[in-house]
Coordinates of C-alpha atoms in Angstrom, one line a residue:
M1 CA -29.0 1.8 26.6
T2 CA -27.8 4.5 23.4
K3 CA -25.2 6.6 25.3
A4 CA -25.2 10.4 25.3
A5 CA -21.9 12.7 24.1
A6 CA -21.5 15.8 25.1
V7 CA -19.7 18.5 22.2
I8 CA -19.4 21.7 22.9
G9 CA -18.8 24.2 20.6
G10 CA -20.1 23.1 16.7
G11 CA -17.9 24.8 15.1
V12 CA -16.4 22.1 12.2
I13 CA -14.5 20.0 15.0
G14 CA -17.2 20.5 17.4
G15 CA -19.2 19.1 14.6
G16 CA -17.1 16.7 13.5
W17 CA -17.2 15.2 17.0
A18 CA -20.4 15.1 16.4
A19 CA -21.3 13.7 14.1
R20 CA -18.3 10.6 14.1
F21 CA -20.6 10.1 17.3
L22 CA -24.3 9.9 15.5
L23 CA -23.8 7.7 13.0
N24 CA -21.7 5.3 15.1
G25 CA -24.8 4.8 17.5
W26 CA -24.9 7.5 19.8
T27 CA -27.5 10.6 21.6
V28 CA -25.5 13.4 20.7
R29 CA -26.6 17.1 22.4
V30 CA -24.7 19.7 21.1
F31 CA -24.4 23.5 23.2
D32 CA -22.9 26.4 20.9
P33 CA -24.6 30.2 21.1
D34 CA -23.6 30.5 17.3
P35 CA -27.7 31.1 16.2
Q36 CA -25.6 28.9 12.8
A37 CA -24.6 26.7 14.5
A38 CA -27.4 24.1 13.1
R39 CA -27.1 25.0 10.0
K40 CA -23.2 24.6 10.2
I41 CA -23.5 21.0 12.3
S42 CA -25.6 19.9 9.4
E43 CA -24.4 20.7 7.1
V44 CA -21.1 18.9 8.1
L45 CA -23.3 15.9 9.1
A46 CA -24.5 15.7 5.1
N47 CA -21.1 15.1 4.4
A48 CA -20.3 13.1 7.1
R49 CA -23.7 10.8 6.1
R50 CA -22.4 10.3 2.3
S51 CA -18.6 8.8 3.6
L52 CA -18.3 7.6 7.0
P53 CA -20.2 4.6 5.7
G54 CA -18.2 3.5 3.2
L55 CA -15.1 2.4 5.0
S56 CA -17.0 -0.2 6.3
E57 CA -17.6 -4.0 4.9
V58 CA -21.3 -3.4 7.6
A59 CA -23.8 -1.3 8.0
L60 CA -22.6 0.9 11.3
P61 CA -25.1 1.5 14.2
Q62 CA -28.8 2.9 13.3
E63 CA -28.4 6.8 13.6
G64 CA -28.6 8.3 17.5
R65 CA -30.5 11.4 18.1
L66 CA -29.5 15.3 17.0
E67 CA -30.3 17.3 19.9
F68 CA -29.5 21.4 20.0
C69 CA -29.5 22.7 23.8
E70 CA -29.6 26.4 24.9
T71 CA -27.3 25.5 27.4
I72 CA -24.2 23.4 28.7
A73 CA -26.1 21.7 32.1
A74 CA -29.0 20.2 29.4
A75 CA -26.3 19.6 27.2
V76 CA -24.3 17.5 29.7
K77 CA -27.3 16.0 31.5
D78 CA -26.2 12.0 32.0
A79 CA -23.3 12.3 29.1
A80 CA -21.3 10.0 28.8
W81 CA -19.3 11.7 26.8
I82 CA -18.5 15.2 26.5
Q83 CA -16.5 16.6 24.1
E84 CA -15.1 20.3 24.4
S85 CA -14.2 21.7 21.4
V86 CA -14.6 25.5 21.9
P87 CA -12.5 28.5 20.4
E88 CA -7.9 27.7 21.9
R89 CA -8.1 30.7 24.9
L90 CA -7.2 29.8 28.2
G91 CA -9.8 31.4 29.3
V92 CA -12.5 30.6 27.6
K93 CA -11.7 26.9 28.0
H94 CA -11.7 27.5 32.1
S95 CA -15.0 29.2 32.2
T96 CA -16.2 26.1 30.0
F97 CA -14.4 23.9 32.3
R98 CA -16.7 24.7 34.9
E99 CA -20.0 25.0 33.8
I100 CA -19.9 21.4 32.8
Q101 CA -18.6 20.3 36.4
E102 CA -20.6 21.6 37.8
H103 CA -23.5 19.3 35.9
C104 CA -22.0 16.9 34.3
A105 CA -21.2 12.9 36.2
S106 CA -18.5 13.1 38.0
D107 CA -18.0 9.4 36.1
A108 CA -17.7 11.1 33.2
V109 CA -14.6 12.2 30.1
I110 CA -14.1 15.5 29.7
G111 CA -11.9 15.6 26.0
S112 CA -10.6 18.8 25.2
S113 CA -10.1 19.0 21.4
T114 CA -7.1 22.0 21.9
S115 CA -4.9 21.9 19.5
G116 CA -1.6 23.7 22.1
F117 CA -2.1 23.2 25.1
K118 CA -1.2 20.9 28.1
P119 CA -3.5 18.8 29.7
S120 CA -2.8 20.3 33.5
E121 CA -2.9 23.3 31.9
L122 CA -6.6 22.6 31.1
Q123 CA -6.9 21.3 34.3
D124 CA -5.8 24.2 37.0
G125 CA -8.0 24.9 39.2
A126 CA -10.7 22.4 38.5
A127 CA -12.8 21.1 40.7
R128 CA -12.4 17.4 39.2
P129 CA -9.2 17.4 37.1
E130 CA -9.4 13.3 36.5
Q131 CA -11.7 14.4 34.3
I132 CA -10.5 16.0 31.8
M133 CA -8.0 14.6 29.1
V134 CA -6.8 16.2 26.2
C135 CA -8.3 13.8 22.5
H136 CA -6.7 16.0 20.2
P137 CA -8.3 14.9 16.9
F138 CA -7.5 15.9 13.1
N139 CA -10.5 17.1 10.9
P140 CA -12.5 15.8 9.0
V141 CA -12.6 14.4 12.4
Y142 CA -15.6 12.1 11.6
L143 CA -12.9 9.9 8.7
L144 CA -9.6 11.3 10.0
P145 CA -9.0 8.6 13.0
L146 CA -6.3 9.7 14.9
V147 CA -7.1 11.4 19.0
E148 CA -3.6 12.4 20.6
V149 CA -4.7 11.5 24.0
V150 CA -2.7 13.2 26.9
T151 CA -3.4 12.6 30.6
T152 CA -1.0 14.1 33.7
E153 CA -0.5 12.0 36.9
H154 CA -4.4 13.0 37.6
N155 CA -5.9 11.4 34.8
T156 CA -7.1 7.9 36.7
A157 CA -6.6 4.4 35.6
E158 CA -10.3 4.8 35.1
H159 CA -11.2 7.0 33.3
L160 CA -7.6 6.8 30.5
D161 CA -9.4 3.1 29.8
V162 CA -13.0 4.4 29.1
A163 CA -11.9 7.1 27.5
Q164 CA -9.5 4.5 25.0
L165 CA -12.5 2.4 24.6
T166 CA -15.1 5.1 24.1
L167 CA -12.7 5.8 21.2
R168 CA -11.7 2.7 19.8
G169 CA -15.9 1.9 20.0
L170 CA -16.0 5.1 17.1
G171 CA -12.9 3.3 14.9
M172 CA -10.9 5.0 15.5
H173 CA -6.7 5.2 17.2
P174 CA -6.4 6.9 20.7
L175 CA -2.7 7.6 20.5
H176 CA -1.6 8.1 24.4
L177 CA 1.1 10.4 24.8
K178 CA 2.3 10.0 28.5
K179 CA 4.8 12.9 28.8
E180 CA 2.5 15.9 28.1
I181 CA 4.6 19.3 25.8
D182 CA 2.6 22.0 24.3
A183 CA 0.9 20.9 21.1
H184 CA 1.6 17.6 21.6
V185 CA 3.0 15.6 19.2
A186 CA 1.2 15.5 16.0
D187 CA 0.6 19.2 15.7
R188 CA 4.6 20.8 16.5
F189 CA 4.9 18.2 13.0
L190 CA 3.1 20.2 10.9
E191 CA 4.6 23.5 12.6
A192 CA 8.0 22.3 11.7
V193 CA 6.9 22.0 8.1
W194 CA 4.7 24.2 8.0
R195 CA 7.3 27.0 9.5
E196 CA 9.6 25.2 6.2
A197 CA 7.0 25.9 3.2
L198 CA 6.7 29.8 4.5
W199 CA 10.9 30.7 4.1
L200 CA 10.2 29.0 1.2
V201 CA 7.3 30.8 -0.5
K202 CA 9.1 33.7 1.3
D203 CA 12.2 33.2 -0.4
G204 CA 11.4 32.9 -4.0
I205 CA 12.4 29.6 -4.2
A206 CA 8.8 27.5 -4.9
T207 CA 5.4 28.5 -5.0
T208 CA 2.0 26.7 -2.5
E209 CA 1.1 24.8 -5.0
E210 CA 4.6 22.9 -6.2
I211 CA 5.2 22.8 -2.4
D212 CA 1.7 21.3 -2.0
D213 CA 3.3 19.1 -4.7
A214 CA 6.1 17.7 -3.4
I215 CA 4.3 16.8 -1.1
R216 CA 1.7 14.7 -2.8
Y217 CA 3.8 13.4 -5.8
G218 CA 6.4 12.1 -2.8
F219 CA 7.1 11.6 0.8
G220 CA 3.2 12.3 2.1
I221 CA 2.4 8.7 0.0
R222 CA 5.3 7.7 1.9
W223 CA 4.2 8.4 5.3
A224 CA 0.6 7.9 4.8
Q225 CA 1.0 4.1 4.8
M226 CA 4.4 3.7 7.2
G227 CA 4.9 7.3 8.7
L228 CA 8.2 7.9 9.0
F229 CA 10.5 5.6 10.4
E230 CA 9.0 3.3 8.9
T231 CA 9.7 4.7 5.7
Y232 CA 13.7 5.5 6.6
R233 CA 14.0 1.3 7.8
V234 CA 13.3 0.6 4.0
A235 CA 15.1 3.4 2.5
G236 CA 18.1 1.5 4.9
G237 CA 18.2 -1.1 2.9
E238 CA 19.8 -4.2 4.7
A239 CA 21.2 -2.5 6.7
G240 CA 18.4 -1.2 8.5
M241 CA 17.6 1.9 10.7
K242 CA 21.4 1.9 11.7
H243 CA 23.0 2.3 8.1
F244 CA 20.4 4.6 7.1
M245 CA 20.9 7.2 10.0
A246 CA 24.5 6.7 9.9
Q247 CA 24.2 7.7 6.1
F248 CA 21.9 10.8 6.7
G249 CA 23.0 11.4 10.1
P250 CA 26.0 14.3 9.3
A251 CA 22.7 16.2 7.0
L252 CA 21.4 17.9 10.0
K253 CA 24.4 19.8 10.4
W254 CA 23.7 21.0 7.3
P255 CA 22.0 23.6 6.8
W256 CA 19.0 22.5 4.6
T257 CA 16.3 23.8 6.4
R258 CA 15.6 26.8 8.6
L259 CA 15.5 24.6 11.5
M260 CA 18.8 24.1 13.0
D261 CA 18.0 23.8 17.1
V262 CA 18.6 19.7 16.5
P263 CA 19.0 17.2 19.1
D264 CA 23.0 15.4 19.7
F265 CA 23.4 13.1 17.1
N266 CA 25.5 10.7 19.1
D267 CA 25.3 7.1 19.6
E268 CA 22.8 6.7 22.6
L269 CA 19.9 9.2 19.8
V270 CA 21.4 6.4 17.6
D271 CA 20.6 3.3 19.5
L272 CA 17.6 3.9 21.4
I273 CA 16.0 4.7 17.5
A274 CA 17.0 1.6 16.0
T275 CA 15.9 -0.4 19.0
Q276 CA 12.4 1.2 18.5
S277 CA 12.9 0.4 14.8
D278 CA 13.0 -3.1 15.7
A279 CA 10.2 -3.5 17.8
Q280 CA 7.8 -1.1 15.5
S281 CA 9.1 -2.8 12.0
G282 CA 11.9 -6.3 12.6
A283 CA 8.8 -9.1 12.5
Y284 CA 9.3 -8.6 8.6
S285 CA 12.0 -8.2 6.0
I286 CA 13.6 -5.3 4.2
R287 CA 11.8 -7.1 0.2
Q288 CA 8.4 -7.7 2.3
L289 CA 8.1 -4.4 4.0
E290 CA 9.5 -2.9 0.6
Q291 CA 6.8 -5.4 -0.8
I292 CA 3.2 -3.7 1.5
R293 CA 4.8 -0.7 0.3
D294 CA 4.2 -1.3 -2.3
N295 CA 1.0 -3.0 -2.8
N296 CA -0.2 0.3 -0.1
L297 CA 1.2 2.8 -2.6
V298 CA -0.8 0.8 -5.8
A299 CA -3.9 1.3 -3.6
M300 CA -4.1 4.5 -2.2
M301 CA -2.6 5.8 -6.0
R302 CA -5.1 4.4 -7.8
A303 CA -8.2 5.1 -5.1
L304 CA -6.8 8.6 -5.5
K305 CA -6.9 8.3 -9.4
T306 CA -10.5 6.6 -9.4
Q307 CA -11.4 10.4 -7.7
N308 CA -8.8 12.1 -10.4
W309 CA -7.4 14.3 -7.9
G310 CA -3.4 14.3 -6.7
V311 CA -1.5 11.5 -8.5
G312 CA -4.4 10.6 -8.7
A313 CA -4.6 12.6 -11.8
L314 CA -1.2 12.5 -13.1
L315 CA -1.7 8.6 -13.9
R316 CA -5.2 9.8 -15.6
A317 CA -2.9 11.8 -18.0
H318 CA -0.3 9.6 -18.4
D319 CA -2.9 6.5 -19.6
G320 CA -4.4 8.9 -21.7
R321 CA -1.3 9.4 -22.8
L322 CA -1.0 5.4 -22.8
R323 CA -3.9 4.9 -25.0
A324 CA -3.0 7.7 -27.8
D325 CA 0.6 5.4 -29.0
S326 CA -2.0 2.5 -28.9
P327 CA -4.4 0.8 -30.7
L328 CA -6.8 1.5 -28.8
S329 CA -7.5 4.6 -29.3
A330 CA -8.7 3.9 -33.3
R331 CA -12.4 5.1 -34.2
A332 CA -14.8 2.9 -35.9
D333 CA -14.1 4.4 -39.6
Q334 CA -10.3 3.4 -39.1
I335 CA -10.8 0.2 -38.6
D336 CA -10.0 -1.9 -41.9
D337 CA -10.8 -5.3 -40.3
V338 CA -14.4 -5.5 -38.8
E339 CA -14.5 -9.1 -38.9
A340 CA -11.8 -10.0 -36.3
P341 CA -12.6 -9.5 -32.7
L342 CA -11.0 -6.2 -32.1
L343 CA -8.4 -5.8 -29.3
T344 CA -10.6 -3.4 -25.9
V345 CA -8.6 -3.7 -23.5
S346 CA -5.1 -4.7 -23.2
R347 CA -3.2 -3.9 -19.3
A348 CA -1.8 -5.6 -16.6
V349 CA -3.5 -6.4 -13.4
P350 CA -2.9 -4.7 -10.5
L351 CA -1.8 -5.8 -7.0
D352 CA -5.7 -4.8 -5.7
W353 CA -6.8 -6.6 -8.2
T354 CA -6.6 -9.6 -5.3
D355 CA -7.8 -11.2 -3.1
Y356 CA -7.6 -14.0 -0.5
N357 CA -6.6 -16.6 -2.8
G358 CA -3.8 -15.3 -4.0
H359 CA -6.0 -14.1 -8.1
M360 CA -8.1 -12.0 -9.2
N361 CA -11.0 -10.8 -7.5
E362 CA -14.2 -12.2 -9.3
A363 CA -16.0 -8.6 -9.5
R364 CA -12.6 -7.7 -11.6
Y365 CA -12.9 -9.9 -14.4
L366 CA -16.5 -8.4 -14.2
Q367 CA -14.0 -4.7 -14.4
A368 CA -12.2 -5.7 -16.6
F369 CA -15.2 -6.7 -19.0
A370 CA -16.8 -3.8 -18.5
D371 CA -14.0 -1.5 -19.5
A372 CA -13.4 -3.6 -22.9
T373 CA -17.4 -3.1 -23.0
D374 CA -16.6 1.1 -22.3
R375 CA -14.2 0.7 -25.2
F376 CA -16.6 -1.0 -28.3
M377 CA -18.2 2.0 -27.1
E378 CA -16.3 4.7 -28.2
V379 CA -14.7 3.3 -31.0
I380 CA -18.9 2.7 -32.6
G381 CA -18.8 7.0 -31.2
C382 CA -20.9 6.4 -27.9
D383 CA -18.8 8.3 -26.2
A384 CA -18.5 10.5 -23.3
D385 CA -19.9 13.7 -25.6
Y386 CA -22.3 11.6 -27.0
I387 CA -23.8 10.0 -22.8
A388 CA -24.1 13.9 -22.5
S389 CA -25.9 15.0 -25.1
G390 CA -28.3 12.1 -23.6
G391 CA -28.3 8.1 -24.8
S392 CA -26.0 5.6 -23.0
Y393 CA -25.8 2.0 -23.2
F394 CA -27.0 0.1 -19.9
T395 CA -25.7 -2.9 -19.1
A396 CA -29.1 -6.1 -18.8
E397 CA -27.9 -9.2 -18.2
T398 CA -23.4 -10.0 -18.0
H399 CA -23.0 -14.0 -18.4
I400 CA -19.0 -14.7 -17.1
R401 CA -16.6 -17.4 -17.7
H402 CA -14.3 -18.2 -15.5
L403 CA -11.6 -21.0 -16.9
D404 CA -8.2 -20.1 -15.7
E405 CA -6.3 -18.0 -12.4
V406 CA -5.4 -14.8 -13.1
H407 CA -2.9 -13.3 -11.0
A408 CA -1.4 -9.7 -10.2
G409 CA 1.3 -8.7 -12.3
A410 CA -0.4 -10.9 -15.4
K411 CA -1.0 -8.8 -19.4
I412 CA -4.1 -9.4 -20.1
D413 CA -5.8 -8.8 -23.2
I414 CA -9.6 -8.3 -23.8
Y415 CA -11.1 -9.1 -27.1
T416 CA -14.6 -8.4 -28.5
R417 CA -16.1 -9.4 -30.9
V418 CA -21.1 -7.8 -32.0
L419 CA -23.6 -10.6 -31.2
G420 CA -26.0 -8.8 -32.5
G421 CA -26.9 -5.8 -32.7
G422 CA -29.2 -2.5 -33.7
G423 CA -31.7 -0.2 -32.4
K424 CA -31.9 -0.2 -28.6
K425 CA -29.4 -3.2 -28.7
M426 CA -26.8 -4.5 -28.2
H427 CA -24.9 -7.6 -27.7
L428 CA -21.2 -8.3 -26.8
W429 CA -19.2 -11.1 -27.2
H430 CA -15.8 -10.7 -24.9
E431 CA -12.9 -13.3 -25.0
M432 CA -9.6 -13.0 -22.3
Y433 CA -6.5 -14.0 -22.9
E434 CA -3.0 -14.0 -21.8
G435 CA -0.7 -14.7 -23.7
G436 CA -2.8 -17.5 -26.1
T437 CA -4.5 -18.7 -22.5
L438 CA -7.9 -17.7 -22.6
L439 CA -8.5 -16.7 -18.8
A440 CA -12.9 -15.8 -19.1
T441 CA -15.3 -14.6 -20.8
G442 CA -18.4 -12.5 -21.2
E443 CA -21.0 -12.5 -22.6
H444 CA -22.9 -9.2 -21.8
F445 CA -26.5 -7.7 -23.6
L446 CA -27.6 -3.8 -23.6
L447 CA -29.1 -2.2 -24.1
H448 CA -29.8 1.9 -26.4
V449 CA -31.1 4.4 -23.5
S450 CA -32.2 7.6 -23.4
L451 CA -30.8 9.7 -20.4
E452 CA -34.0 11.8 -20.2
T453 CA -36.7 9.5 -19.1
R454 CA -34.3 6.4 -18.7
M455 CA -36.6 4.1 -20.6
P456 CA -34.9 2.5 -24.2
T457 CA -34.8 4.2 -27.8
D458 CA -32.7 3.5 -30.3
A459 CA -28.7 4.8 -30.6
R460 CA -28.6 7.6 -33.2
A461 CA -28.2 6.9 -37.2
D462 CA -24.7 7.5 -36.9
I463 CA -23.7 4.8 -33.8
D464 CA -26.1 2.4 -35.3
A465 CA -24.7 2.7 -38.8
A466 CA -21.2 1.5 -36.8
L467 CA -22.4 -1.5 -34.9
R468 CA -24.2 -3.1 -37.8
R469 CA -21.4 -2.9 -39.9
F470 CA -19.8 -4.9 -37.3
Q471 CA -22.2 -7.1 -36.2
E472 CA -22.5 -8.3 -40.2
A473 CA -18.8 -8.8 -41.1
Q474 CA -19.0 -11.0 -38.3
A475 CA -22.2 -13.0 -38.2
K476 CA -19.8 -14.9 -40.6
L477 CA -17.5 -16.0 -37.5
P478 CA -18.0 -19.7 -36.2
T479 CA -20.3 -19.0 -32.9
P480 CA -18.3 -19.4 -29.9
P481 CA -18.0 -22.2 -27.0
G482 CA -20.2 -21.2 -24.1
A483 CA -22.3 -17.9 -25.7
G484 CA -26.0 -18.5 -24.9
R485 CA -25.2 -21.0 -21.8
G486 CA -26.5 -20.7 -18.8
V487 CA -25.0 -21.0 -15.8
G488 CA -24.0 -24.4 -14.4
A489 CA -25.2 -25.8 -18.7
K490 CA -22.3 -28.1 -19.6
P491 CA -20.5 -27.0 -22.4

């Protein structure tokens, strides 16, 4: 039977909750008196449909049914989970909880999205305080997994178990805080950074962009994959967390920030943090943690590179400078020796290109050869400007032979020659080398296509002439072994 969730308040956070439940197969009933609520949630849901399924290698359940209700009573009827996301005014929340509890099941979980109120404040005066707990998410709720679950002595173990099980079933990470505090944990941390940032701007030390750059080009990426304490454990080197704290602990007394209300830095605090750090990360040596960190950093920065955003944009710009200073920047009219196969790719194999066998994933061979094809297209004039004008080459057929293993860090070079071409057609042969070792070959047949009609058409005259120049010169070369071979055929 499909479970139902009620979302009370359909703003940014409520809409995110609705999308998270809906795309995980739940029926979702929304109550929000805002006449624009349906439009706003539909727009949030469109973004969620576009992004959330891509996090999984398995298809998500069939999407649930979305209903907009005119009353809280209709929304919460038979709901197993009720998420309150109304404005951050305690009186409004109390009146909302009273109406919810008049109509909901006694065993339903009532989670509050509050970013600041303690659960004891929310439970005050409630008919069934054991139902109400803080379930504070992070925007966008449909993508970010963290939910701070904060409870009091009124919340039963059964309600907590159901809440955690439900959140995990949505692909989220319930962080159970057993001791309540204003603003929970994450927002207190963010507030400290926010306050310091406001002073830095006010005092003319840095602009908003410079502060954001300090985060996104530096410690923000480290925090994203190891958090604060594990990052500092690695920074302590082989001596570990105690060494780090001994080295940097005195800085707590220095006027580095406006936040000078700091705990006493004593042996008791050092031992407490070192013990917890050992429990958290002691299964790994510092060298192992460094390698894990490096793997994660490379994967994240390369992901940002595909989006040309943040540190990814920085890496792309650096690639452009490296390419401009290499033979890979030449165009056809700058190449004198067109008889020899053309160097089209020269790069190292990144960490995230390897698979469970410890060598390069077969899909990355295709990517490397596709990059070689793209580079050759640039050489003959089929560049970004030409593609923007409406013409391009589409790959129609590919055959890759895997001849030797390739490992992370290997420097690979790909040489490309033209086996045939002209008019609508282009037939390329790629060879991938590490030093003098032939690692793989790729044979690719492409058709020139009009991007307007999506149909094959002759390439522009200058591109066709450049392609034929390579084809005619390289026709004198011996046919490469394996060219034209069927899959599984003997050499």
